[in-house]
mmCIF file of C-alpha atoms in Angstrom:
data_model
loop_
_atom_site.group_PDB
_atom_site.id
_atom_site.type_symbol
_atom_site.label_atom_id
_atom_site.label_comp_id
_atom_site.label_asym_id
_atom_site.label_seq_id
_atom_site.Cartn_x
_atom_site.Cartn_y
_atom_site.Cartn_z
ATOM 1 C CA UNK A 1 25.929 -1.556 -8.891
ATOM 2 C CA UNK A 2 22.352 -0.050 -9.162
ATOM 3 C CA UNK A 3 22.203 -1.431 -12.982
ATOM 4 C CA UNK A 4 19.457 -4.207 -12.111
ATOM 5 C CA UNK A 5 17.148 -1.279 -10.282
ATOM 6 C CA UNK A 6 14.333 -0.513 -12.219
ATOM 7 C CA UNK A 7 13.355 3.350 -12.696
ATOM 8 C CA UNK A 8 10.058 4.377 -10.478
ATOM 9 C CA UNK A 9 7.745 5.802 -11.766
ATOM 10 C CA UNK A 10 7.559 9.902 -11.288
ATOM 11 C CA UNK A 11 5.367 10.834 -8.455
ATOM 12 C CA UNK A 12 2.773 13.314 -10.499
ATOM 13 C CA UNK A 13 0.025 13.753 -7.893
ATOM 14 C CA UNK A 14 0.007 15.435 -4.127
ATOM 15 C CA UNK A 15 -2.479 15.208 -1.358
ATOM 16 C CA UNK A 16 -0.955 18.452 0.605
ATOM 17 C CA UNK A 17 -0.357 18.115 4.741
ATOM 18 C CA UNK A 18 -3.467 20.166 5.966
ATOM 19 C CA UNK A 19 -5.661 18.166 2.810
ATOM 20 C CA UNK A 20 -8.294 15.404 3.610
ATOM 21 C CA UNK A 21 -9.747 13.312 1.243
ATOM 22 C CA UNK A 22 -13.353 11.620 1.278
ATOM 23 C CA UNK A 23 -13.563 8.751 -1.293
ATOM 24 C CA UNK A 24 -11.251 6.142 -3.276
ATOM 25 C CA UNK A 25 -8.615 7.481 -4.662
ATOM 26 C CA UNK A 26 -7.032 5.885 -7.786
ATOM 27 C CA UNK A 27 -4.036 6.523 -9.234
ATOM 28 C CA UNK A 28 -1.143 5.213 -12.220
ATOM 29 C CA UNK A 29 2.095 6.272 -11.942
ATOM 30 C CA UNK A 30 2.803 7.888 -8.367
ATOM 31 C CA UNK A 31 1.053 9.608 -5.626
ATOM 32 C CA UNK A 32 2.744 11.388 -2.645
ATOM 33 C CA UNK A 33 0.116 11.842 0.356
ATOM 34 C CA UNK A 34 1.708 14.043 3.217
ATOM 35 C CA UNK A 35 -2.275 14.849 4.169
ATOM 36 C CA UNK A 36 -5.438 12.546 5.365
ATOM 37 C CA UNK A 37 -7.599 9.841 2.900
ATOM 38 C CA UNK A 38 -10.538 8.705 4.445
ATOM 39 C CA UNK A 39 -11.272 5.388 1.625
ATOM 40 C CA UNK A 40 -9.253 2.921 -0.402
ATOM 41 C CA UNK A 41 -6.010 4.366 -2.305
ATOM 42 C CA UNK A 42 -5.391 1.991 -5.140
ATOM 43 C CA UNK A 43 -2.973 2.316 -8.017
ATOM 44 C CA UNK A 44 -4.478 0.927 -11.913
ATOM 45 C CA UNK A 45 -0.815 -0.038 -12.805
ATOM 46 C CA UNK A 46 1.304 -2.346 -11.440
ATOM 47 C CA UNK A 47 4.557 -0.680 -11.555
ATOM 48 C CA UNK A 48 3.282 2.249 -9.495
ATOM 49 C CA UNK A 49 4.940 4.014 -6.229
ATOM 50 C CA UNK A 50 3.084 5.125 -3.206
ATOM 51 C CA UNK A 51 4.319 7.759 -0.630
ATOM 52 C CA UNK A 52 2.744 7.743 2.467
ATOM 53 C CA UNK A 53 5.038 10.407 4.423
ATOM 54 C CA UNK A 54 5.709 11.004 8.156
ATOM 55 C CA UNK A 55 2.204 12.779 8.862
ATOM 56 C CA UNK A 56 0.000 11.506 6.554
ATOM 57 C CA UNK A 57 -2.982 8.858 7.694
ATOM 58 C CA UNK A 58 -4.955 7.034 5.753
ATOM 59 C CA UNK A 59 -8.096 4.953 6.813
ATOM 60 C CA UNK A 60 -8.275 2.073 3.948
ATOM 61 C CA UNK A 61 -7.342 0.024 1.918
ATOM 62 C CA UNK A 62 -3.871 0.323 0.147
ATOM 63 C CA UNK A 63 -2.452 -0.932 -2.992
ATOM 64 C CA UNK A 64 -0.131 -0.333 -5.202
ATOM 65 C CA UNK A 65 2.786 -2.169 -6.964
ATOM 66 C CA UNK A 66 5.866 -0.070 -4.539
ATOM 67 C CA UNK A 67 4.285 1.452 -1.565
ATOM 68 C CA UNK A 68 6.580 3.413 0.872
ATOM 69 C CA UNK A 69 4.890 4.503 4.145
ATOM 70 C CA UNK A 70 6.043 6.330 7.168
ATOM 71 C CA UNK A 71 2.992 7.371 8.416
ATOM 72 C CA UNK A 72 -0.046 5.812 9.709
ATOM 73 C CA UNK A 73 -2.342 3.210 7.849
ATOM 74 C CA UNK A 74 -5.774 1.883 9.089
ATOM 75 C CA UNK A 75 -6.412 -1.049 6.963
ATOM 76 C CA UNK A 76 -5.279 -3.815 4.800
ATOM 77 C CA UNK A 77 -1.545 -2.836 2.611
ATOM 78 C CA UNK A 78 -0.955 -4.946 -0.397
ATOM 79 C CA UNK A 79 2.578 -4.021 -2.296
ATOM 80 C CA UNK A 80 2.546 -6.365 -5.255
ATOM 81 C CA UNK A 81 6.157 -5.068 -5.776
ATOM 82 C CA UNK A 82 7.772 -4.114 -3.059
ATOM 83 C CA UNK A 83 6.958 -2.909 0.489
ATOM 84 C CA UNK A 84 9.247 -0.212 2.647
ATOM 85 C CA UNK A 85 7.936 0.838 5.865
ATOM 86 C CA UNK A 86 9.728 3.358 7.436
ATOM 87 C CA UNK A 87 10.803 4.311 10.842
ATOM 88 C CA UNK A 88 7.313 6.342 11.783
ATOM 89 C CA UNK A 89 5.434 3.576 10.038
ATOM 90 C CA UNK A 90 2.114 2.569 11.433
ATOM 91 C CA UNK A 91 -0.510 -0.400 10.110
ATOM 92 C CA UNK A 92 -3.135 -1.351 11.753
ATOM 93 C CA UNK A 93 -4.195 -4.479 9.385
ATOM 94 C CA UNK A 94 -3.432 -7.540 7.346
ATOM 95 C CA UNK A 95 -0.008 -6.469 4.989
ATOM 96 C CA UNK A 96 0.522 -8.621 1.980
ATOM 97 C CA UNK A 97 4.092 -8.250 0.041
ATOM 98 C CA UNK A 98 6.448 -9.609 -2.322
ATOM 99 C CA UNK A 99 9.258 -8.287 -0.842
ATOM 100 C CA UNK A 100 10.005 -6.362 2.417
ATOM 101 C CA UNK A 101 12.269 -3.530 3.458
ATOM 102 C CA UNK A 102 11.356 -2.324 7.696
ATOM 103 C CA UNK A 103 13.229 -0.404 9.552
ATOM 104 C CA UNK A 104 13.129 -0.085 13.048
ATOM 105 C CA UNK A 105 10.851 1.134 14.684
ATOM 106 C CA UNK A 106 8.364 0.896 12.047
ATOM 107 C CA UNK A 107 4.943 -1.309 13.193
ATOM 108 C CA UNK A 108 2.347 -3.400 12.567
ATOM 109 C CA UNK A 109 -0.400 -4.897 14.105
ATOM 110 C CA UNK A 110 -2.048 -7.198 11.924
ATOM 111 C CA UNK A 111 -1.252 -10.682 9.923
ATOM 112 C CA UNK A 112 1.813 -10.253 7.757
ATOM 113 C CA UNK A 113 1.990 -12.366 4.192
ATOM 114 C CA UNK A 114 4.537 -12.864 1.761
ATOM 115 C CA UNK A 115 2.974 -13.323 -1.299
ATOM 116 C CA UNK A 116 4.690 -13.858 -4.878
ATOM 117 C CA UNK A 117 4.363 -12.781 -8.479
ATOM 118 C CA UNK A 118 0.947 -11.470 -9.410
ATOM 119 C CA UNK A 119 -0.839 -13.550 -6.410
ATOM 120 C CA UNK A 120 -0.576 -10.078 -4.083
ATOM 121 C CA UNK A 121 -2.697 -7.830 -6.677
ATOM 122 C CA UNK A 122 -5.760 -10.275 -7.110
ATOM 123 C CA UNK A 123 -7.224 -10.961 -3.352
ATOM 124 C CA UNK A 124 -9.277 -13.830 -3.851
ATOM 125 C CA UNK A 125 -13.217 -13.768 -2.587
ATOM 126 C CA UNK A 126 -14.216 -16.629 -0.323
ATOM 127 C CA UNK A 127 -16.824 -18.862 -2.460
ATOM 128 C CA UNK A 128 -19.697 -19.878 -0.851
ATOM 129 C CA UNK A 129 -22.272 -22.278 -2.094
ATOM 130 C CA UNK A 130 -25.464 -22.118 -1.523
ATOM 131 C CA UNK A 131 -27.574 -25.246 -0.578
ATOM 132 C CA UNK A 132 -29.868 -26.780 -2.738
ATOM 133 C CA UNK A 133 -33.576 -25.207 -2.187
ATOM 134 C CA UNK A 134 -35.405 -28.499 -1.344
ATOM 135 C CA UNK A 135 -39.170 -28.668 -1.808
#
């Protein structure tokens, strides 16, 4: 029954409750933060797992390939995997996902996107042309 479930990824790094963090923060395999990260937590491989516990905050950007949060994040979320937000779960921003697991309770207050495949780990700059110098 669980045969099709792929293994995660062991969880080999800790930001400890009573720990804050100044900076990005990147990360392969899995991170656990139970403390504060005041910059961008971003995984460098896609099959990565994020733990955002029940009194962690972070103020940021967030992405990784499985994130779990059920604690508070200030900022944009982008699960190219999968995203499960938990009971105590709080975003303030834009959350981009390939698939969703929310339980209730959990919330959100930004613009929510399902996006598919590799589109969620690539966000794409807005191109603007410049206009021809005339003289």
């Amino acid at each position: 029954m669980f045969f099709n479930r792929k293994k995660q990824p062991a969880i080999r790094s800790l930001i400890g409750e009573g720990t804050q963090v100044h900076g990005e923060l990147r990360f392969d395999a899995g991170l656990r933060i139970d403390g504060e990260v005041l910059g961008d937590v971003v995984a460098t491989e896609p099959t990565s797992l994020l733990v955002i516990s029940e009194n962690a905050r972070v103020q940021g950007k967030v992405m990784a390939g499985h994130v779990i949060i059920n604690g508070q994040v200030q900022g944009p979320v982008v699960a190219t995997a999968l995203l499960e937000l938990q009971p105590k779960a709080r975003i303030v921003g834009d959350v981009h996902y390939e698939a969703l697991e929310m339980h209730q309770g959990a919330t959100i207050d930004g613009v929510m996107k399902h996006v598919s495949g590799g589109e969620a780990e690539v966000e794409r700059p807005l191109l603007k042309l410049a206009a021809a110098n005339e003289g």
